[in-house]
Every structure is written in C-alpha cells, then in structure tokens.
mmCIF file of C-alpha atoms in Angstrom:
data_model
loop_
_atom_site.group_PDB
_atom_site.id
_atom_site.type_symbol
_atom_site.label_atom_id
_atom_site.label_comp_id
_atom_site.label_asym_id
_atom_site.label_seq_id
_atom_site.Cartn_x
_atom_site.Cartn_y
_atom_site.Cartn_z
ATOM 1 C CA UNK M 1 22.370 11.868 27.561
ATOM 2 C CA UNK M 2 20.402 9.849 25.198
ATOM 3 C CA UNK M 3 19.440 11.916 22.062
ATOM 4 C CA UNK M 4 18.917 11.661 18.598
ATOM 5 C CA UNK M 5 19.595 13.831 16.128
ATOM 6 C CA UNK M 6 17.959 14.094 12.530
ATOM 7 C CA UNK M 7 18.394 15.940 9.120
ATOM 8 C CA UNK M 8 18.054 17.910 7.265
ATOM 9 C CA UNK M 9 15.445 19.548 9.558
ATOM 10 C CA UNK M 10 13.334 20.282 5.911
ATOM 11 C CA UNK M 11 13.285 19.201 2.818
ATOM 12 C CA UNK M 12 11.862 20.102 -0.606
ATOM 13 C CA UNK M 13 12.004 17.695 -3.752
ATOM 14 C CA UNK M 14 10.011 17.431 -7.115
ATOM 15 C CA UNK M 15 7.808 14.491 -7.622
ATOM 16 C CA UNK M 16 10.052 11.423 -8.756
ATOM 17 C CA UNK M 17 12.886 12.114 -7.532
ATOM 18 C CA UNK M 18 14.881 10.330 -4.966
ATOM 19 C CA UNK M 19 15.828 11.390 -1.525
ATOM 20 C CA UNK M 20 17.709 9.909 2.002
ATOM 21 C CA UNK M 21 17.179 11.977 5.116
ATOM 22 C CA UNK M 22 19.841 11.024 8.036
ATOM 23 C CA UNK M 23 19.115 10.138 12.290
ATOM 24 C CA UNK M 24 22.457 10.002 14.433
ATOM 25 C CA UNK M 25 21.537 8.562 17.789
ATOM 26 C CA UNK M 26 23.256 8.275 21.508
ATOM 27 C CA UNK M 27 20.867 5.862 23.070
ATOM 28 C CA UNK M 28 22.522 3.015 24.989
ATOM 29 C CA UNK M 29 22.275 0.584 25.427
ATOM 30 C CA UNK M 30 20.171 0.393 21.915
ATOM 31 C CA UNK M 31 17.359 -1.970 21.500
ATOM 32 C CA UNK M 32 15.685 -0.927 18.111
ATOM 33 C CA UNK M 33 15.614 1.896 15.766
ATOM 34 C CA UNK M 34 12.336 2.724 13.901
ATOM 35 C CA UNK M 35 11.208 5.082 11.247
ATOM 36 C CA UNK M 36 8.053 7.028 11.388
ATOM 37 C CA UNK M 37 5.706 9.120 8.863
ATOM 38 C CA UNK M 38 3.347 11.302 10.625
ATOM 39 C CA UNK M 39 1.120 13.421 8.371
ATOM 40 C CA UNK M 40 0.026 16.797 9.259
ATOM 41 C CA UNK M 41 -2.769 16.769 12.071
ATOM 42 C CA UNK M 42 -2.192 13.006 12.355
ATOM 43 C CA UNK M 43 -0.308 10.212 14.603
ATOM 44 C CA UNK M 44 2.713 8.842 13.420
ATOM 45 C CA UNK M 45 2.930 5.676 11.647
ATOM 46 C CA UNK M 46 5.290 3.260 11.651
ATOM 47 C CA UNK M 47 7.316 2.631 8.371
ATOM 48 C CA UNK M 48 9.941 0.006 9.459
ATOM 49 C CA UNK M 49 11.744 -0.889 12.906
ATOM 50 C CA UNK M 50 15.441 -2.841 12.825
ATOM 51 C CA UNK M 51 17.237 -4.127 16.008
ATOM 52 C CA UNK M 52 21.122 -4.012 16.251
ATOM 53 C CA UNK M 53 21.812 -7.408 14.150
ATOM 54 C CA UNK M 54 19.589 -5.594 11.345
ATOM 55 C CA UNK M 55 21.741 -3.188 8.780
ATOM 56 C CA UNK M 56 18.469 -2.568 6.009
ATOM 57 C CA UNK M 57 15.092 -3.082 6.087
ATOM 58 C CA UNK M 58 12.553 -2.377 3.523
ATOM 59 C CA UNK M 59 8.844 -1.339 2.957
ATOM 60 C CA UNK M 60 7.649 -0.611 -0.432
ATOM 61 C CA UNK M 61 9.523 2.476 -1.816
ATOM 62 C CA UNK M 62 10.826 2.821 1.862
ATOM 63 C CA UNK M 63 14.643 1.555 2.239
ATOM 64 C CA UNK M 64 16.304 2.085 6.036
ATOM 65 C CA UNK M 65 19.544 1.272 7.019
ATOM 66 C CA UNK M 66 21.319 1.307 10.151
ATOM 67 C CA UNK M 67 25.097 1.025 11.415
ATOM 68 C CA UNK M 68 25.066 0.161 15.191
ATOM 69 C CA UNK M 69 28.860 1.273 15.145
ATOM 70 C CA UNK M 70 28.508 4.596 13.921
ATOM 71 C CA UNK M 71 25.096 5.134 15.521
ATOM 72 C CA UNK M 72 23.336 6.434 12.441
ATOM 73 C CA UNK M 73 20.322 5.473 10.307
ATOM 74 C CA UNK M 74 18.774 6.789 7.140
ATOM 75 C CA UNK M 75 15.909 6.465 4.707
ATOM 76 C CA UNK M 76 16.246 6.216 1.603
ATOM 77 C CA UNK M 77 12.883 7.209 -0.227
ATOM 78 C CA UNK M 78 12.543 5.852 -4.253
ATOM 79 C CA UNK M 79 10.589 7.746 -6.941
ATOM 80 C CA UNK M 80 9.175 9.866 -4.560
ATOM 81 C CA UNK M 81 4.906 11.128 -4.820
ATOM 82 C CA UNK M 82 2.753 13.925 -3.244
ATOM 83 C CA UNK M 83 1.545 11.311 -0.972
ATOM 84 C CA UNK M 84 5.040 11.471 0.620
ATOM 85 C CA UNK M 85 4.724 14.702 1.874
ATOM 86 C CA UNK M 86 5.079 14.206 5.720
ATOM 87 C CA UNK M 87 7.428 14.519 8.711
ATOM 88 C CA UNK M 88 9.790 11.474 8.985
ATOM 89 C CA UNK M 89 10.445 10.725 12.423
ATOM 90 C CA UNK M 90 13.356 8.683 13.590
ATOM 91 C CA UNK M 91 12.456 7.150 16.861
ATOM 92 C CA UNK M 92 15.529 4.924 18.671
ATOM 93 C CA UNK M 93 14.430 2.814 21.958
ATOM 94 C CA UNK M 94 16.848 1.238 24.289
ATOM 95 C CA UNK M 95 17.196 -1.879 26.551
ATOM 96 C CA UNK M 96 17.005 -0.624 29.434
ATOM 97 C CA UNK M 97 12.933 -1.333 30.400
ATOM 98 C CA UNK M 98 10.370 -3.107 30.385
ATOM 99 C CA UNK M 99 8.495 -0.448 28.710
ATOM 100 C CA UNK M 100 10.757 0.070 25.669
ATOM 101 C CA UNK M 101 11.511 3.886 26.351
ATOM 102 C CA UNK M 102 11.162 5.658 23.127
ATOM 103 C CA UNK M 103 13.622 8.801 21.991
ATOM 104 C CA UNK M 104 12.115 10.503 19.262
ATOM 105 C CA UNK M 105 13.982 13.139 16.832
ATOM 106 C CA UNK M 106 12.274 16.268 15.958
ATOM 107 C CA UNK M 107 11.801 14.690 12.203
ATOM 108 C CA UNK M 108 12.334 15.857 8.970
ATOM 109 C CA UNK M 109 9.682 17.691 7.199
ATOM 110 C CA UNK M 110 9.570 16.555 3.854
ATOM 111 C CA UNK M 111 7.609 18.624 1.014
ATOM 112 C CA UNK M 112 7.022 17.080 -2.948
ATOM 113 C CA UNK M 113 6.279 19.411 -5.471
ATOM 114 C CA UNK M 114 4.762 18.223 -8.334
ATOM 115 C CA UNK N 1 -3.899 0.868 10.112
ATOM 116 C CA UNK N 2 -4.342 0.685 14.450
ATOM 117 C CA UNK N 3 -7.575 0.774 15.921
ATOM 118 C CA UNK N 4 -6.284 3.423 18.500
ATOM 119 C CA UNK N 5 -9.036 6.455 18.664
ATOM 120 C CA UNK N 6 -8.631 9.496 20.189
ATOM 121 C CA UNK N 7 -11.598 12.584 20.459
ATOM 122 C CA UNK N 8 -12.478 15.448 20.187
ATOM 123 C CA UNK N 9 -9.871 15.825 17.171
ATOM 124 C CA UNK N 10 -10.022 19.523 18.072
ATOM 125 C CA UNK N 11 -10.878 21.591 20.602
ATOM 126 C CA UNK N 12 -10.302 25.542 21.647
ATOM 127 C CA UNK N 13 -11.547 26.299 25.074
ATOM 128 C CA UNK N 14 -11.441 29.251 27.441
ATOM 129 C CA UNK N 15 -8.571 29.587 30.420
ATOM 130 C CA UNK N 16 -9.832 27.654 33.887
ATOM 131 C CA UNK N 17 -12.294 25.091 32.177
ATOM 132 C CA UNK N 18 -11.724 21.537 33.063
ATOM 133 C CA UNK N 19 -11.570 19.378 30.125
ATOM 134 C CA UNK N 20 -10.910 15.578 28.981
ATOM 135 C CA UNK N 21 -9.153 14.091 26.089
ATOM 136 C CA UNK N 22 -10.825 10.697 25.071
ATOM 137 C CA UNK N 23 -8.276 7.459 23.665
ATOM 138 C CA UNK N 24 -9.344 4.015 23.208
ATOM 139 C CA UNK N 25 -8.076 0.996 21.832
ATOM 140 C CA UNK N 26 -9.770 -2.356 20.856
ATOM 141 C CA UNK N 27 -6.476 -3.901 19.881
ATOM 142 C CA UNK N 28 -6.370 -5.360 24.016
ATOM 143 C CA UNK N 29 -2.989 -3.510 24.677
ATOM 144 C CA UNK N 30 -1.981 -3.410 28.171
ATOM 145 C CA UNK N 31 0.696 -0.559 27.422
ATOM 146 C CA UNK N 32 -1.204 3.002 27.049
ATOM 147 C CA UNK N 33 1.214 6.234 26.714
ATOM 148 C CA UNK N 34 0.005 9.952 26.502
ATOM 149 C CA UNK N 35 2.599 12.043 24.296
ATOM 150 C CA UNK N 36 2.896 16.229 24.359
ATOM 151 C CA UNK N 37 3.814 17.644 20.600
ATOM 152 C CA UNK N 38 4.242 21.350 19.946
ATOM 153 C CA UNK N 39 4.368 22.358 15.863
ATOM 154 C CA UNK N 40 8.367 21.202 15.100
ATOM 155 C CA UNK N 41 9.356 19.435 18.079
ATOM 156 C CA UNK N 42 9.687 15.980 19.271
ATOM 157 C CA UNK N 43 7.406 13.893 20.967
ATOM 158 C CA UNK N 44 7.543 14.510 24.557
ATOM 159 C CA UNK N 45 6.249 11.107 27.067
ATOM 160 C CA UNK N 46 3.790 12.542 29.906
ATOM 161 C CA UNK N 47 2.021 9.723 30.938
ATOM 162 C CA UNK N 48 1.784 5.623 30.264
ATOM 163 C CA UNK N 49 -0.153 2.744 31.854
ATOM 164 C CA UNK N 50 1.020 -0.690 32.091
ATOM 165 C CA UNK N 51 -2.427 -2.009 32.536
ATOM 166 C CA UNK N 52 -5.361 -1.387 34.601
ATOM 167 C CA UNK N 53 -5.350 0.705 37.794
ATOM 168 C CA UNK N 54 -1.429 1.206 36.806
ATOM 169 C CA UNK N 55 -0.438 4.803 35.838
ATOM 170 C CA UNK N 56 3.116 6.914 35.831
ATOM 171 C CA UNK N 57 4.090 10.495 34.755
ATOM 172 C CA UNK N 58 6.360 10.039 31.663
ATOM 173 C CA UNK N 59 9.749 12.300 31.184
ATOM 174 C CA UNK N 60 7.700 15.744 30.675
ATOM 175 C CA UNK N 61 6.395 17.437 33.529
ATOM 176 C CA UNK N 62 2.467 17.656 33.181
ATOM 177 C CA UNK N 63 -0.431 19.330 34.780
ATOM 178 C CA UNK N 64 -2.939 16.900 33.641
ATOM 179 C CA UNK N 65 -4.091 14.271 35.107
ATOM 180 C CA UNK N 66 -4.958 10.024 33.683
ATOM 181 C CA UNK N 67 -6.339 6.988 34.752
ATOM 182 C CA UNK N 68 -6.379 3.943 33.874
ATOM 183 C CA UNK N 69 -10.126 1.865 34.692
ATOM 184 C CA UNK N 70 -10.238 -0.083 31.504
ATOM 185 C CA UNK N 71 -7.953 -1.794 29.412
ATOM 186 C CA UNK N 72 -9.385 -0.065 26.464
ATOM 187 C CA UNK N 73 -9.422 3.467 27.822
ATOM 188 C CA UNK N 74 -7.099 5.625 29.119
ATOM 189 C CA UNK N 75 -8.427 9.339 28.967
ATOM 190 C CA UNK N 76 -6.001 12.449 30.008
ATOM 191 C CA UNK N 77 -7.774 15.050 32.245
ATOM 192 C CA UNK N 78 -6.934 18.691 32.776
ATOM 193 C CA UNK N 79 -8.447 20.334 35.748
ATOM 194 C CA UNK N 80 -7.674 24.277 34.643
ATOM 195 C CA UNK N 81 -6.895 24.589 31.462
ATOM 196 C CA UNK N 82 -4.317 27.205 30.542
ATOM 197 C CA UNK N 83 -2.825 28.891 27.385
ATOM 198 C CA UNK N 84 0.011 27.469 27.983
ATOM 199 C CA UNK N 85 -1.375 23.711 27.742
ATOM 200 C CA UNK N 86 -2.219 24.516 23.924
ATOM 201 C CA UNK N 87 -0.404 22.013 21.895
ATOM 202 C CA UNK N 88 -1.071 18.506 20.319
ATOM 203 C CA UNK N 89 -1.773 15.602 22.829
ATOM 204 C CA UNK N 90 -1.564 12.257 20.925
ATOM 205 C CA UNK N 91 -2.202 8.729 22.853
ATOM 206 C CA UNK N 92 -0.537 5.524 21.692
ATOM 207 C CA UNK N 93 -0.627 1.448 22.730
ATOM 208 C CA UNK N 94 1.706 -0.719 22.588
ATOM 209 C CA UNK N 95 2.361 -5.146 22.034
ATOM 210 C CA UNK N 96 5.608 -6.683 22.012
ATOM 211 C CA UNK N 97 6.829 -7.189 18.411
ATOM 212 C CA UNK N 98 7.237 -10.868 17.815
ATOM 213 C CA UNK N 99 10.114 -10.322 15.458
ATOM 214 C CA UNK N 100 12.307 -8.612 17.603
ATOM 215 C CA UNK N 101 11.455 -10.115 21.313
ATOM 216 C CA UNK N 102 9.512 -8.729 24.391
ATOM 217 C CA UNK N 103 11.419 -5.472 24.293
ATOM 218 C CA UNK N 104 10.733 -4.314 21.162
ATOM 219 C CA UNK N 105 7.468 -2.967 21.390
ATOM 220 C CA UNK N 106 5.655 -1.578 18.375
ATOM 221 C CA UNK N 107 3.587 1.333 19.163
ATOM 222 C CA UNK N 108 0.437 2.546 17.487
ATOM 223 C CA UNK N 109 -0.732 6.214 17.752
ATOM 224 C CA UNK N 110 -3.850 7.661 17.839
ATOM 225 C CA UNK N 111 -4.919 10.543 15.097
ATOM 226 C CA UNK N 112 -4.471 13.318 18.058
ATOM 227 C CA UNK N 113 -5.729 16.269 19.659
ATOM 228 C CA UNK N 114 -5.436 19.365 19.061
ATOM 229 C CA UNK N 115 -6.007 21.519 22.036
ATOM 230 C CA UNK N 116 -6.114 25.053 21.626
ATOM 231 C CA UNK N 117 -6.626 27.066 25.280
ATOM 232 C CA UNK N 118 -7.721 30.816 24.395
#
C-alpha cells in the first residue's frame, strides 16, 4: 500500500532556532517527492520537489533531502521566524500515470514562539 | 503565487440545501483536481479533470458532484448538503514541470473552502 508517513506529528521551537521534520514513504514506483507549507485556512504551497536522481534541494532557508534507498526525506528549516509557523506537508507521487497521483502525509504542524 | 481561485472562502449552511463551490484558474491548466481535508488529516483526491468535458471520482468516495465546461472552471456541486460533508474542500491545477519531465506535475492549490453544514 502506498503511504507516507511524517514526523513528528507537532512541533514547537523558539524563533531562531533550527529544526528538520522527517517523511518515510512506500510509493512505488516513485516519481518525485515534494515538500509543502500550507498555512492555516489556506492551500498548500509548494516549497521544493526532487525526483529520484535528486538527494538535496534548496529554497531560501528551506533545505530537503531525499534517499531513494531508504525511502525517506526531510527538511531542514535554518534560523527559523514566526512566518514559519505552518503545516509541512510531505507529498510523494509515483510513475505510474499520466496524472502524477499524489500521496500526501498528514504534515507536521510546526509552531515558533517568539 | 498561482492564480488558482476558489469562493465562497466560507460558508455554513443548513442540512438538505444544494450548494456550489466555485475554482478557477487563468494559468490554462488542463489538469483540475478537487481535494477533501478534515482539521489534521491528509489530503484526500475526490475528483480531477483532464480537460474539458473530462471528469473522474478521485480515491475518496464523494457525494458531490463536478463538471468540467471550461478550461478555467471546474466547480464541485453538492445536491443535499449534510453535516457530515463539513470539512475543507480545496481545488488545485496542474502543468508538467519542465525540470523533471511530463510526469512530474507541479500542482497549484487554491486558498479553500471551508464548508460548515449545520
């Protein structure tokens, strides 16, 4: 069954400060992994999106990386602000369609105190 | 950020009233998808288009109802609602991503609607 898996399921850190939240995925066959923000009431946006020769990928203070072999993924946020505060949403696709099938975690809710 | 527009943003109506959920896009996508979100939970697929006059029910099971007239519009229709239906509808379009080939496609969601059935 293709699943994916993310945590922690919450997090809480003070302004500044660093943090990596973690997505373990069973999709096959994989296409791309992507990494979502969706703030409260809002859509999800898209933060960055790697395919399987891709092992990091960047945007801003936004670092992903991904090992195909293990099947996991994380983001690494830098010198974290309020303006973080969101769900993270790891979001894997596979190969399989034409339509690009999405699998979506349930996200990590991430909270910065100032 | 997308030009992907979804309305009303909210909306609390009685049980049994038939109601519509508005998304456009001027970005010319062919791909249209309606997701299900309750407060917590993943993103559940109940609907997508691949163009006009195409439409398919997505992995969730779903009362409602879409179609698919214009390339830009792709509105999500529930005859009765019910209490049960409360939760957050968002609808999202999709391109290929020219970095990563024809299927990788990057999809851009809408803001969402909250839909509150009393």
């Amino acid at each position: 069954k293709n699943q994916v898996e993310q945590s922690p399921q919450s997090l809480i850190i003070l302004e500044g400060k660093n943090c990596t939240l973690q997505c373990n995925y069973t999709v096959s066959p994989f296409s791309n992994l992507r990494w979502y923000k969706q703030d409260t009431g809002r859509g999800p946006v898209s933060l960055t999106i790697m395919t399987f020769s891709e092992n990091t990928k960047s945007n801003g203070r936004y670092t992903a990386t991904l090992d195909a072999d293990t099947k996991q993924s994380s983001l690494h946020i830098t010198a974290s602000q309020l303006s973080d505060s969101a769900s993270y949403i790891c979001v894997v696709s596979d190969r399989g369609s034409t339509l690009g099938r999405l699998y979506f975690g349930r996200g990590t809710q991430l909270t910065v105190w100032p | 950020e997308a030009d992907i527009y979804q309305t009303p943003r909210y909306l609390v109506i009685g049980t049994g009233k038939k109601i519509t959920l508005e998304c456009s896009q001027t970005m010319g996508h062919d791909k249209m998808y309606w997701y299900q979100q309750d407060p917590g939970m993943e993103l559940h697929l109940i609907h997508y288009s691949y163009g006009v006059n195409s439409t398919e029910k997505g992995d969730l099971s779903s009362e409602s109802t879409v179609s698919r007239i214009r390339t830009e519009h792709f509105p999500l229709t529930l005859e009765s609602a019910r209490p049960s239906h409360t939760s957050q509808y968002l609808c999202a379009s999709s391109q290929p991503n020219p970095g990563t080939g024809y299927t990788s496609y990057e999809q851009y969601f809408g803001p969402g609607t909250r839909l509150t059935v009393t």
